[in-house]
GROMACS .gro file of C-alpha atoms in nm:
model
  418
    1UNK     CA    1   0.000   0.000   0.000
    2UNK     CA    2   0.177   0.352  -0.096
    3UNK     CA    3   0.046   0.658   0.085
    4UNK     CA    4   0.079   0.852  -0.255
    5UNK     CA    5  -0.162   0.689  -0.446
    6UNK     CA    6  -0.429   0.748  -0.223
    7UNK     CA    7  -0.671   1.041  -0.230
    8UNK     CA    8  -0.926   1.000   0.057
    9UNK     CA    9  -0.879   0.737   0.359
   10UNK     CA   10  -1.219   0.736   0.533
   11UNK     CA   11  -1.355   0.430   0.784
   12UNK     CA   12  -1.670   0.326   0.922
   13UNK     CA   13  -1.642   0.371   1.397
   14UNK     CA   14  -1.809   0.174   1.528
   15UNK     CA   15  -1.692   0.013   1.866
   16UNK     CA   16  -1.766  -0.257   2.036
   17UNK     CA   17  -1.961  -0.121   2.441
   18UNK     CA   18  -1.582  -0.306   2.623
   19UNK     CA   19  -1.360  -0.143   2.376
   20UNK     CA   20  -1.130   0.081   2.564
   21UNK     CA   21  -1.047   0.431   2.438
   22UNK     CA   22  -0.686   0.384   2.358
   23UNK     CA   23  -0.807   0.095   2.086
   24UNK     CA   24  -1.024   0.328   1.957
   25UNK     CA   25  -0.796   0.615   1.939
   26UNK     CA   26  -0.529   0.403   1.792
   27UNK     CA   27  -0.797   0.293   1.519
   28UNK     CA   28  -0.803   0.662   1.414
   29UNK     CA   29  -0.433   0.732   1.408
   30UNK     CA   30  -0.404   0.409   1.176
   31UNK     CA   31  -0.606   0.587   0.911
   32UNK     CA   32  -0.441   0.908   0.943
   33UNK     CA   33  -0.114   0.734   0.899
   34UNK     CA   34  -0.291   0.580   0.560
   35UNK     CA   35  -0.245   0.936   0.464
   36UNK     CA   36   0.118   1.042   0.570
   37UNK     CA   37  -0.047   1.226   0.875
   38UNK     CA   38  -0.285   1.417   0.677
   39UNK     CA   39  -0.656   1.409   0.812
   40UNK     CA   40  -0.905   1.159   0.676
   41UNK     CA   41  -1.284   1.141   0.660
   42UNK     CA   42  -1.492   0.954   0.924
   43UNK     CA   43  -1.712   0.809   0.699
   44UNK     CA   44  -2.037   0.617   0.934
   45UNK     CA   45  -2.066   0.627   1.300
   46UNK     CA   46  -2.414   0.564   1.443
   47UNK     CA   47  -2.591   0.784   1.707
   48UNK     CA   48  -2.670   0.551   1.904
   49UNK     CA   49  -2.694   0.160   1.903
   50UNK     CA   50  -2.598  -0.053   1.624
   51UNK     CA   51  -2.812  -0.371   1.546
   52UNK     CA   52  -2.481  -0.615   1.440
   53UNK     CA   53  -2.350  -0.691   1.740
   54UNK     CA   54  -2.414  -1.001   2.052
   55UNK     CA   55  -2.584  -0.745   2.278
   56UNK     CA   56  -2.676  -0.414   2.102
   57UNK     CA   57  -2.626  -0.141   2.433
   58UNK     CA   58  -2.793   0.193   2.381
   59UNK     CA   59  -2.482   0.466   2.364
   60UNK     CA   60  -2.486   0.642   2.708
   61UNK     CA   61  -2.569   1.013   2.753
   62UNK     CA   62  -2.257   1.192   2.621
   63UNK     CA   63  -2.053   0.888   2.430
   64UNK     CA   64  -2.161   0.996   2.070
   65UNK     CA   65  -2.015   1.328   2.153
   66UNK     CA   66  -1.707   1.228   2.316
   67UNK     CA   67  -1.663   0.936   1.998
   68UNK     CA   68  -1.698   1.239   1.719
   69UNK     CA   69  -1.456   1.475   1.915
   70UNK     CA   70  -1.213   1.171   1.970
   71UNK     CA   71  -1.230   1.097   1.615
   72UNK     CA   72  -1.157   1.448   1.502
   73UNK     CA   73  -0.898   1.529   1.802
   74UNK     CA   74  -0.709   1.204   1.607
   75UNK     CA   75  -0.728   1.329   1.240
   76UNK     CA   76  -1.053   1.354   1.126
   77UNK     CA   77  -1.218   1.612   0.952
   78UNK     CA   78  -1.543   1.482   0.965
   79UNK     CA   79  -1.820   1.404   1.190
   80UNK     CA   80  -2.061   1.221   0.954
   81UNK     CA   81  -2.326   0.893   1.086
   82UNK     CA   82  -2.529   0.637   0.986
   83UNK     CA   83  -2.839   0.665   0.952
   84UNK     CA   84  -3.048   1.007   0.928
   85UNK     CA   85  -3.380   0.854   0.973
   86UNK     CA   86  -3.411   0.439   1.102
   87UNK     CA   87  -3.487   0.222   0.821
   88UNK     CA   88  -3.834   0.048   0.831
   89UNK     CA   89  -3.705  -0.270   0.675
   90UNK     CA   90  -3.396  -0.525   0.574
   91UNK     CA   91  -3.114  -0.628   0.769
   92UNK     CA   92  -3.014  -0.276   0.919
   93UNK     CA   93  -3.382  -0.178   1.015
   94UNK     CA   94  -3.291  -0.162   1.393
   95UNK     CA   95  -2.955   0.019   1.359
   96UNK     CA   96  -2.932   0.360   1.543
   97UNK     CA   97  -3.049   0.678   1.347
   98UNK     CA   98  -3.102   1.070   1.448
   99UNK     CA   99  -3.459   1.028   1.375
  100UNK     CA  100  -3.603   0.700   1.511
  101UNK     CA  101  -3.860   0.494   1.401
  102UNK     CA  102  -4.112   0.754   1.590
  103UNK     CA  103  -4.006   1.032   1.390
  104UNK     CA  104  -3.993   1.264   1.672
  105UNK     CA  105  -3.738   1.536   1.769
  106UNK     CA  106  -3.790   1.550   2.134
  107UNK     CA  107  -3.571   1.215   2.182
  108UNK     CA  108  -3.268   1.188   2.336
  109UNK     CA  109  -3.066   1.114   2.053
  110UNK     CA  110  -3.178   1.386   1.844
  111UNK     CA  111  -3.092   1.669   2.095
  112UNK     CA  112  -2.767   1.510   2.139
  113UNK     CA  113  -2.699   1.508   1.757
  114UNK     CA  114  -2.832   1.846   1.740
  115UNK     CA  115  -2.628   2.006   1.993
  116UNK     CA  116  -2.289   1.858   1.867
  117UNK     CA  117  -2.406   1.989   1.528
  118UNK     CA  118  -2.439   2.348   1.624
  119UNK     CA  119  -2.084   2.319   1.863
  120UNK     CA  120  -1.928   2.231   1.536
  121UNK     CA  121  -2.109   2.507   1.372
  122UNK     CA  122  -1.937   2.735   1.611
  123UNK     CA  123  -1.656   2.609   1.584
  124UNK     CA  124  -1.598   2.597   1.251
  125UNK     CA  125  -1.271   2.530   1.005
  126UNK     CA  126  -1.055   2.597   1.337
  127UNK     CA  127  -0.866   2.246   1.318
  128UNK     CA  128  -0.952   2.158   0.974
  129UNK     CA  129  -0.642   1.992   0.762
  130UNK     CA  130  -0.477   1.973   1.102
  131UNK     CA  131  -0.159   1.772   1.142
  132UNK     CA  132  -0.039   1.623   1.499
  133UNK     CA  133   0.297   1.689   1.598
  134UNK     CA  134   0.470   1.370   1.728
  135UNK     CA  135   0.788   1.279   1.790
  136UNK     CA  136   0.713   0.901   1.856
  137UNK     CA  137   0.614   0.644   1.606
  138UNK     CA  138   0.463   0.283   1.540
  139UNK     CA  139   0.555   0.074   1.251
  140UNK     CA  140   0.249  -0.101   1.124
  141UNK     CA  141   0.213  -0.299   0.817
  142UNK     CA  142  -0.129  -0.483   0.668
  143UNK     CA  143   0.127  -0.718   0.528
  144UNK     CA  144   0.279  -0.782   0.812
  145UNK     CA  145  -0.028  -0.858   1.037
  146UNK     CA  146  -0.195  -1.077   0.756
  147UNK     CA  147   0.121  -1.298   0.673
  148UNK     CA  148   0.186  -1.297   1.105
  149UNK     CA  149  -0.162  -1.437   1.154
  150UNK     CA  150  -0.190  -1.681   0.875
  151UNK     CA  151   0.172  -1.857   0.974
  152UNK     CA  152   0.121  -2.166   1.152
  153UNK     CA  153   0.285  -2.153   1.444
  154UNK     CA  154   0.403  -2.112   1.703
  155UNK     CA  155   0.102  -1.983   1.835
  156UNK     CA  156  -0.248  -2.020   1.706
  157UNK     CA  157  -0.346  -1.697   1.945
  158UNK     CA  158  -0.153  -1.447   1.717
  159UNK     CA  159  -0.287  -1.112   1.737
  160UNK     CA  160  -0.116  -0.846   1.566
  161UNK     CA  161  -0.355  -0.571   1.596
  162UNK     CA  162  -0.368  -0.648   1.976
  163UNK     CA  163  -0.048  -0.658   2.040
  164UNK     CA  164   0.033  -0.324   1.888
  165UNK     CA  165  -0.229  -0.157   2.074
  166UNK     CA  166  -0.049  -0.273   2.397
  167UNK     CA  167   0.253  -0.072   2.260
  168UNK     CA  168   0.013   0.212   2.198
  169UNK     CA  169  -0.143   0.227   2.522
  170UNK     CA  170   0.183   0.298   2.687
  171UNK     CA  171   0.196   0.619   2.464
  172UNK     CA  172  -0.154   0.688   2.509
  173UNK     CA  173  -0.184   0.647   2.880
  174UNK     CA  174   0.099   0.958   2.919
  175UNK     CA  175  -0.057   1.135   2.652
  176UNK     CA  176   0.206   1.158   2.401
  177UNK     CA  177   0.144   1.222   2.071
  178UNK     CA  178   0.265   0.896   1.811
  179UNK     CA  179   0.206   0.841   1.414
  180UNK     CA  180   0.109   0.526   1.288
  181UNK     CA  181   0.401   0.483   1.012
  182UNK     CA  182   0.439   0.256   0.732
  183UNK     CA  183   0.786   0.052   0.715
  184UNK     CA  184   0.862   0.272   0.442
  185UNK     CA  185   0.815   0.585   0.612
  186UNK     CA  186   1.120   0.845   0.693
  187UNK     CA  187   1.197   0.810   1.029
  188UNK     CA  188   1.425   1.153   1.051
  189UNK     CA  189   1.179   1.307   1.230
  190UNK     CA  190   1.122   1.116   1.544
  191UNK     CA  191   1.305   1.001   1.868
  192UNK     CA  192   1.195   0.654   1.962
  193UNK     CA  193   1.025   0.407   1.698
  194UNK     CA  194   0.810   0.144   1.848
  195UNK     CA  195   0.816  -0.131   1.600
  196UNK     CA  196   0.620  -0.481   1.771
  197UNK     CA  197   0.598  -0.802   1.598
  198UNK     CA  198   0.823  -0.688   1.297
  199UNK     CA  199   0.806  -0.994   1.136
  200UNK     CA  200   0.885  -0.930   0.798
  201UNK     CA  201   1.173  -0.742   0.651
  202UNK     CA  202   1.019  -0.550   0.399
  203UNK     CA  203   1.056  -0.183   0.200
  204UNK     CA  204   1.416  -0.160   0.359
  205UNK     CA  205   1.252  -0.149   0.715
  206UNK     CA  206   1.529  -0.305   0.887
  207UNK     CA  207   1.783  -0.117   0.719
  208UNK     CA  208   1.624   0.232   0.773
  209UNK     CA  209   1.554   0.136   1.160
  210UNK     CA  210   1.933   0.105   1.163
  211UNK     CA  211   2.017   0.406   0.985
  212UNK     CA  212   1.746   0.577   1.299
  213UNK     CA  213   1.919   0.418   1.567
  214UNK     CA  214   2.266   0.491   1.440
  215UNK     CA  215   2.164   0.873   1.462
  216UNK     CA  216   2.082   0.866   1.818
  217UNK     CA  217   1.714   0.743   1.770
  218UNK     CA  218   1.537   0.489   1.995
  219UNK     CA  219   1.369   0.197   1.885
  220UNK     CA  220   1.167  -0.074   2.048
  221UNK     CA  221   1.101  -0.430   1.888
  222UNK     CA  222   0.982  -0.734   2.030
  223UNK     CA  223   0.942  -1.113   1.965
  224UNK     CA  224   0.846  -1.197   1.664
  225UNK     CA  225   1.049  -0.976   1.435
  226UNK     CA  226   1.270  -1.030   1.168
  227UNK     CA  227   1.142  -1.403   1.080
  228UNK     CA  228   1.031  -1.337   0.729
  229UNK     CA  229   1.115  -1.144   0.372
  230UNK     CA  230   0.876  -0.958   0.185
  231UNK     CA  231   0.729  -1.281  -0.011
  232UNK     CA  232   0.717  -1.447   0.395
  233UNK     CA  233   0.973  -1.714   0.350
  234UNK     CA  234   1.183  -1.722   0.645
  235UNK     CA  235   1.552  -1.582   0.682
  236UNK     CA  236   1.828  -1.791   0.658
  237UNK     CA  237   2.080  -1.743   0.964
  238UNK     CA  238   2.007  -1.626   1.306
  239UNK     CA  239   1.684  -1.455   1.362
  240UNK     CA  240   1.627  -1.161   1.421
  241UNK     CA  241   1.747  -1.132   1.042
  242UNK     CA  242   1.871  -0.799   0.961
  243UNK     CA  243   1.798  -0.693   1.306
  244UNK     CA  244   2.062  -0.877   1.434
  245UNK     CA  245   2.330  -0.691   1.459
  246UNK     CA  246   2.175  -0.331   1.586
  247UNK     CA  247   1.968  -0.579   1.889
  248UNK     CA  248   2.311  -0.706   1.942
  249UNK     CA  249   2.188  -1.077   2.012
  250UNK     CA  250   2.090  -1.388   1.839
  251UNK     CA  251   1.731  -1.592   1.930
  252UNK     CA  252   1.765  -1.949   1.893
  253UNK     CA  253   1.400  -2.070   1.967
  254UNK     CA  254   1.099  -1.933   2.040
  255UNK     CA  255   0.870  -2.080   2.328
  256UNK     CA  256   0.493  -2.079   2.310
  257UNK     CA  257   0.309  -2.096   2.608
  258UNK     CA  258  -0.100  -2.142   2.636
  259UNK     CA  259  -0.301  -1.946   2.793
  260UNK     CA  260  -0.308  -2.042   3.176
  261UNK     CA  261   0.050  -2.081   3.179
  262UNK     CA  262   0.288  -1.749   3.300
  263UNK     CA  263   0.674  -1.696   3.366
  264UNK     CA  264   0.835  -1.451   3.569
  265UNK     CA  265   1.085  -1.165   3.472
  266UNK     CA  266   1.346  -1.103   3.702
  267UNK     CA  267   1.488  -0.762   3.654
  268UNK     CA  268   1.889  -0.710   3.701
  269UNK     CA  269   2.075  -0.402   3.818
  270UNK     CA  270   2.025  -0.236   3.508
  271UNK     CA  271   1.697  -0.107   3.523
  272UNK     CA  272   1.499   0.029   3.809
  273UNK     CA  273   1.130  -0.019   3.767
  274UNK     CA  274   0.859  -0.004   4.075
  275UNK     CA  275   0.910  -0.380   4.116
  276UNK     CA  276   1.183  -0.660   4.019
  277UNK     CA  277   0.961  -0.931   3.908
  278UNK     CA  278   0.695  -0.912   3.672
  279UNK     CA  279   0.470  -1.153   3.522
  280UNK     CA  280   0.543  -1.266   3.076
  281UNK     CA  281   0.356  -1.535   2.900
  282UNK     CA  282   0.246  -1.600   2.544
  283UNK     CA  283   0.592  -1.612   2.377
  284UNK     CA  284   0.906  -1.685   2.527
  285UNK     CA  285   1.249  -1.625   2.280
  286UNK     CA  286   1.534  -1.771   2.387
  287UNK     CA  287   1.785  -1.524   2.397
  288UNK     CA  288   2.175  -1.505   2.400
  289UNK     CA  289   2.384  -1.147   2.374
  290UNK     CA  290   2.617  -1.096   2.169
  291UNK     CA  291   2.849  -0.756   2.061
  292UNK     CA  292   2.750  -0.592   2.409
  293UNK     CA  293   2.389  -0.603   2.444
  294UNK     CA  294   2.338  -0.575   2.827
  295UNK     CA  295   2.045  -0.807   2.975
  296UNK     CA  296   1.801  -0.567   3.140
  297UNK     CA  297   1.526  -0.901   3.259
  298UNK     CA  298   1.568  -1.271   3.247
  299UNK     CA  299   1.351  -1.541   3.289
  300UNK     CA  300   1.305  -1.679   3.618
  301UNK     CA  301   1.119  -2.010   3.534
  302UNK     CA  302   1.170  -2.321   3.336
  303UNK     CA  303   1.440  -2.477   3.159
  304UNK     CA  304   1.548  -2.173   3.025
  305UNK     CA  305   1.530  -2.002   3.411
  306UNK     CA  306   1.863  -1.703   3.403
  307UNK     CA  307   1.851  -1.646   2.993
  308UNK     CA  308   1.773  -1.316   2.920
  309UNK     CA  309   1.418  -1.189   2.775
  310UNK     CA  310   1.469  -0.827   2.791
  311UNK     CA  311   1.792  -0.657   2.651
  312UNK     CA  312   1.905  -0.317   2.538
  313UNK     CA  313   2.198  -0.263   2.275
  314UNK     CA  314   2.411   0.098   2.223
  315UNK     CA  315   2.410   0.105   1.882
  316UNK     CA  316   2.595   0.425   1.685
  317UNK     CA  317   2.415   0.711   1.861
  318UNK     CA  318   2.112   0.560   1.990
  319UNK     CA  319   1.961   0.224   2.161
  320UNK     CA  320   1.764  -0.037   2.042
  321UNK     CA  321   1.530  -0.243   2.293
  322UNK     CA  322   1.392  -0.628   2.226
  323UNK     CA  323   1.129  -0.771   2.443
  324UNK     CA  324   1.168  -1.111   2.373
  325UNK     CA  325   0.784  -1.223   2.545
  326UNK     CA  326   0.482  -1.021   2.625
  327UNK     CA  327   0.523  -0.859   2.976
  328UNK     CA  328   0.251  -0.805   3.155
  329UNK     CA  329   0.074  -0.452   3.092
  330UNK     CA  330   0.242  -0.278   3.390
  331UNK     CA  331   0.546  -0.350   3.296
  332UNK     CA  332   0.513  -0.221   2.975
  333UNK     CA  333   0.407   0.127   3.075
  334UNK     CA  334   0.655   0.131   3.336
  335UNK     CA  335   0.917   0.087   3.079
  336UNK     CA  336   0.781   0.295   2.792
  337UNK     CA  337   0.772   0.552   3.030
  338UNK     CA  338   1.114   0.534   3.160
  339UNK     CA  339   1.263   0.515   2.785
  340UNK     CA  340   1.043   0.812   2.721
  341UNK     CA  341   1.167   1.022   2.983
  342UNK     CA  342   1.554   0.884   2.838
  343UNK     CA  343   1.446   1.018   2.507
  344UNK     CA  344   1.278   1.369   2.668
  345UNK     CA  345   0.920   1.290   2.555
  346UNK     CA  346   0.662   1.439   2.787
  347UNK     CA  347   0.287   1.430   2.751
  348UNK     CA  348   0.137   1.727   2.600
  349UNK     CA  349  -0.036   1.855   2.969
  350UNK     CA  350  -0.028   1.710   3.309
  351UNK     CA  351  -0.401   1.587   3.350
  352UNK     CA  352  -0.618   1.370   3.561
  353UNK     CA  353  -0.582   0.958   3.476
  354UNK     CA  354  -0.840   0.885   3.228
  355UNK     CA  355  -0.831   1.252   3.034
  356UNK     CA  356  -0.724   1.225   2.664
  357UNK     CA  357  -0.526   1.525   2.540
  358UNK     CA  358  -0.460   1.563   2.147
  359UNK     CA  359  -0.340   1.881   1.949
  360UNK     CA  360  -0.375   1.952   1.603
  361UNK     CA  361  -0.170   2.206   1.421
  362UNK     CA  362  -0.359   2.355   1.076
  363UNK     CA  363  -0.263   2.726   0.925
  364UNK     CA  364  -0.554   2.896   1.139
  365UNK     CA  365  -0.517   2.780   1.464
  366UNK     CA  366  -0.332   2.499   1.736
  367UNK     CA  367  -0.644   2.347   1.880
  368UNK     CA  368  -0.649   2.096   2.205
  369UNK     CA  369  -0.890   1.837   2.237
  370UNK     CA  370  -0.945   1.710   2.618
  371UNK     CA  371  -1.166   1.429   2.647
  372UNK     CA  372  -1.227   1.297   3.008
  373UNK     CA  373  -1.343   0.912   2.988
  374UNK     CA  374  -1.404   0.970   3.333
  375UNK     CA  375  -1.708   0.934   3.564
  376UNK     CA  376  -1.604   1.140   3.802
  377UNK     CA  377  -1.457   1.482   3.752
  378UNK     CA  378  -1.119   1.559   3.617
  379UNK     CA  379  -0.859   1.844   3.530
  380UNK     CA  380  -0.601   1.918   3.313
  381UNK     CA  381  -0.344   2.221   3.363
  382UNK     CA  382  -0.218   2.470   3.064
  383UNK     CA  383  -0.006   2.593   3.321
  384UNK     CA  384   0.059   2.971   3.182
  385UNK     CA  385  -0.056   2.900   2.849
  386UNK     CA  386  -0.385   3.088   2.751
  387UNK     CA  387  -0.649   2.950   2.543
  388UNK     CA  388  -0.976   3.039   2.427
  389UNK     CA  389  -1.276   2.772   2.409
  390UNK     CA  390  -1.370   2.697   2.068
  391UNK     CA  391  -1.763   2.626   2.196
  392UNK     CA  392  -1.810   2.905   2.500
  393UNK     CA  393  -1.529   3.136   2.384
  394UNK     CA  394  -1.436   3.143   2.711
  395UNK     CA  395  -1.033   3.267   2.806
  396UNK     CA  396  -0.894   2.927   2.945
  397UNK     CA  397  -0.519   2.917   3.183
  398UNK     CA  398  -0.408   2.698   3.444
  399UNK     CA  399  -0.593   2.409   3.616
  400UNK     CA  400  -0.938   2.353   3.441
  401UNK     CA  401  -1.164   2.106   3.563
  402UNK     CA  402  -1.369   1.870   3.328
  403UNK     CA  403  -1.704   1.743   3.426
  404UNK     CA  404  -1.733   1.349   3.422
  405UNK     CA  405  -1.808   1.230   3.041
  406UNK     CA  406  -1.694   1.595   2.939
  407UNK     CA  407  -1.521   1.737   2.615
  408UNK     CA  408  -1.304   2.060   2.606
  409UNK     CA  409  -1.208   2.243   2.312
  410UNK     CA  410  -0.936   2.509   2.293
  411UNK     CA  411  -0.761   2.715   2.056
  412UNK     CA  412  -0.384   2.798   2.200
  413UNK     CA  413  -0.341   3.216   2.204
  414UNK     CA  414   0.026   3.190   2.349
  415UNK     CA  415   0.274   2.965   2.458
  416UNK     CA  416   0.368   3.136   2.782
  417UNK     CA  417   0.326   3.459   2.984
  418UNK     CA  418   0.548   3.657   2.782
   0.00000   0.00000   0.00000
């Protein structure tokens, strides 16, 4: 797929009630990285329940609005739905519409449609064509996921798309920005590269994730990469591949675990976390260092109990990371966050667990999106920055509180006091 010869990227949203907001969010930055980091066009949301799903639940007071400023707050430039008026007949007939099947405009759903339509009336073009600044990306490839999922072996419980929202999450959770980049994409622009599951070596990846790392960039990979060529037939000589060499170790088998079955991490001396053991399962590579690598976790169970499953390599200018299992969430965070803070990434605002901050950056204006997911009340603080609400016009600066469910919209005026 080549970002050039596409016009217009546009999908249908439509989660399921237990998706979490980071999925969704990452959803939405995978289409604006179909267009280079240009904004798309959300195409069909519904307004309130679909009628495809096990259990069909109503959308709650305030989640169509939050889901349309989400959407736009990642790249959108849209805020279209399915259906205008409930269809009396065929498979869809009970899918959500504005106007229900009682053709009234005193329902719920129509006053919530109609009052996000006139807040987007006032605010206008403001973020239109808006681009998001980041300085952290993740590689994801269609390819790649498709020829990882078909492979038999070693696990029948592959799950690309999963596992690369776990990577995303991490980012998400500290609310820093990250584009969803192709393995062709230039990489000159960014600090740390998160790159999970890069199974195949394909459109130079390997060789331009060197070329990042060897300028003082920061990359991430995990199990699971550099198995495969562009055609998926497997690399002859050590895995990872082309990898090899930057990772600065060799992985001679690859463990699969089932479900109810867990190991344990151990960390050593070389990397503080809140804890020293964690808990891995899934995959389980059998590591062994080589050209300096340092071991950063090891396995503490099994017959390969003391080899390493977490390393980090000095490579040119920069460090590359392999996490040689899946790591239990905390983990994860804990150490996304800590190479973060190595790579000075911080999140856009300090804010309130659960609040969702995004910026996008168009010729009129530098607009921030703050969505709390919360049920309770939350905050975020613009510190000295002043802003003006895009809906209430309001002058915003400091600590602003956010009702529970709550969306804030804000154009930046200036970056400080001065």
């Amino acid at each position: 797929m080549c970002i050039r010869d596409r016009d217009i990227v546009g999908w249908d949203n439509y989660p399921w009630p237990d998706d979490p907001p980071y999925f969704v969010a990452m959803k939405h930055d995978i289409m604006r990285g179909l267009k280079g980091g240009r904004s798309f066009v959300l195409t069909e949301q519904s307004p309130n329940q679909q009628n495809w799903q096990p259990y069909n639940l109503l959308k709650r007071p305030g989640e169509v609005r939050r889901l349309s400023y989400q959407a736009m707050a990642h790249g959108a430039d849209t805020c279209l739905f399915f259906q205008m008026r409930q269809s009396i007949a065929g498979q869809e007939k009970f899918h959500g519409a504005i106007i229900s099947h009682s053709g009234r405009e005193d329902t719920r759903v129509f006053r919530e449609c109609s009052l996000l339509g006139k807040e987007l009336q006032s605010i206008g073009d403001t973020f239109l064509e808006g681009r998001t600044p980041a300085r952290a990306g993740l590689l994801f490839d269609w390819n790649n996921w498709w020829a990882l999922e078909l492979a038999s072996g070693p696990s029948k419980d592959m799950d690309y798309l999963k596992t690369v929202s776990l990577y995303y999450e991490t980012l998400y959770r500290q609310n820093i920005p990250v584009d969803i980049l192709s393995y062709g994409a230039d990489l000159s622009s960014y600090d740390l590269i998160l790159a999970p599951m890069l199974y195949m070596e394909k459109e130079n990846a390997a060789e331009r994730l060197q070329e990042f790392v060897k300028k003082g960039g920061t990359l991430i990979t995990t199990v699971m990469s550099g198995l495969a060529d562009e055609n998926d037939r497997c690399v002859f000589g050590a895995y990872p591949g082309k990898l090899k060499e930057m990772l600065g170790i060799w992985v001679e088998e690859t463990d699969a675990l089932r479900p109810y079955e867990k190991n344990r991490m151990r960390l050593t001396d070389n990397l503080q976390l809140s804890e020293k053991e964690y808990d891995c399962g899934f995959l389980c590579d059998i590591i062994h260092p080589e050209g300096g690598a340092e071991v950063l976790a090891s396995y503490k169970e099994d017959f390969y109990a003391d080899t390493p499953c977490v390393t980090r390599n000095f490579f040119g200018k920069g460090r590359a990371y392999y996490i040689g299992t899946q790591p239990e969430q905390r983990f994860l965070e804990e150490l996304v966050s800590h190479i973060c803070n190595e790579c000075g990434l911080q999140p856009l605002y300090p804010s309130s667990e659960g609040v969702e901050l995004c910026l996008r950056v168009s010729d009129k204006a530098k607009t921030v999106f703050a969505i709390n997911h919360n049920k309770t009340e939350a905050w975020v603080d613009f510190g000295p920055q002043k802003l003006t609400g895009l809906t209430d016009k309001k002058p915003l600066t400091g600590r602003i509180s956010i009702a529970p469910g709550d969306v804030l919209t804000a154009k930046i005026e200036t970056e400080n006091n001065a």
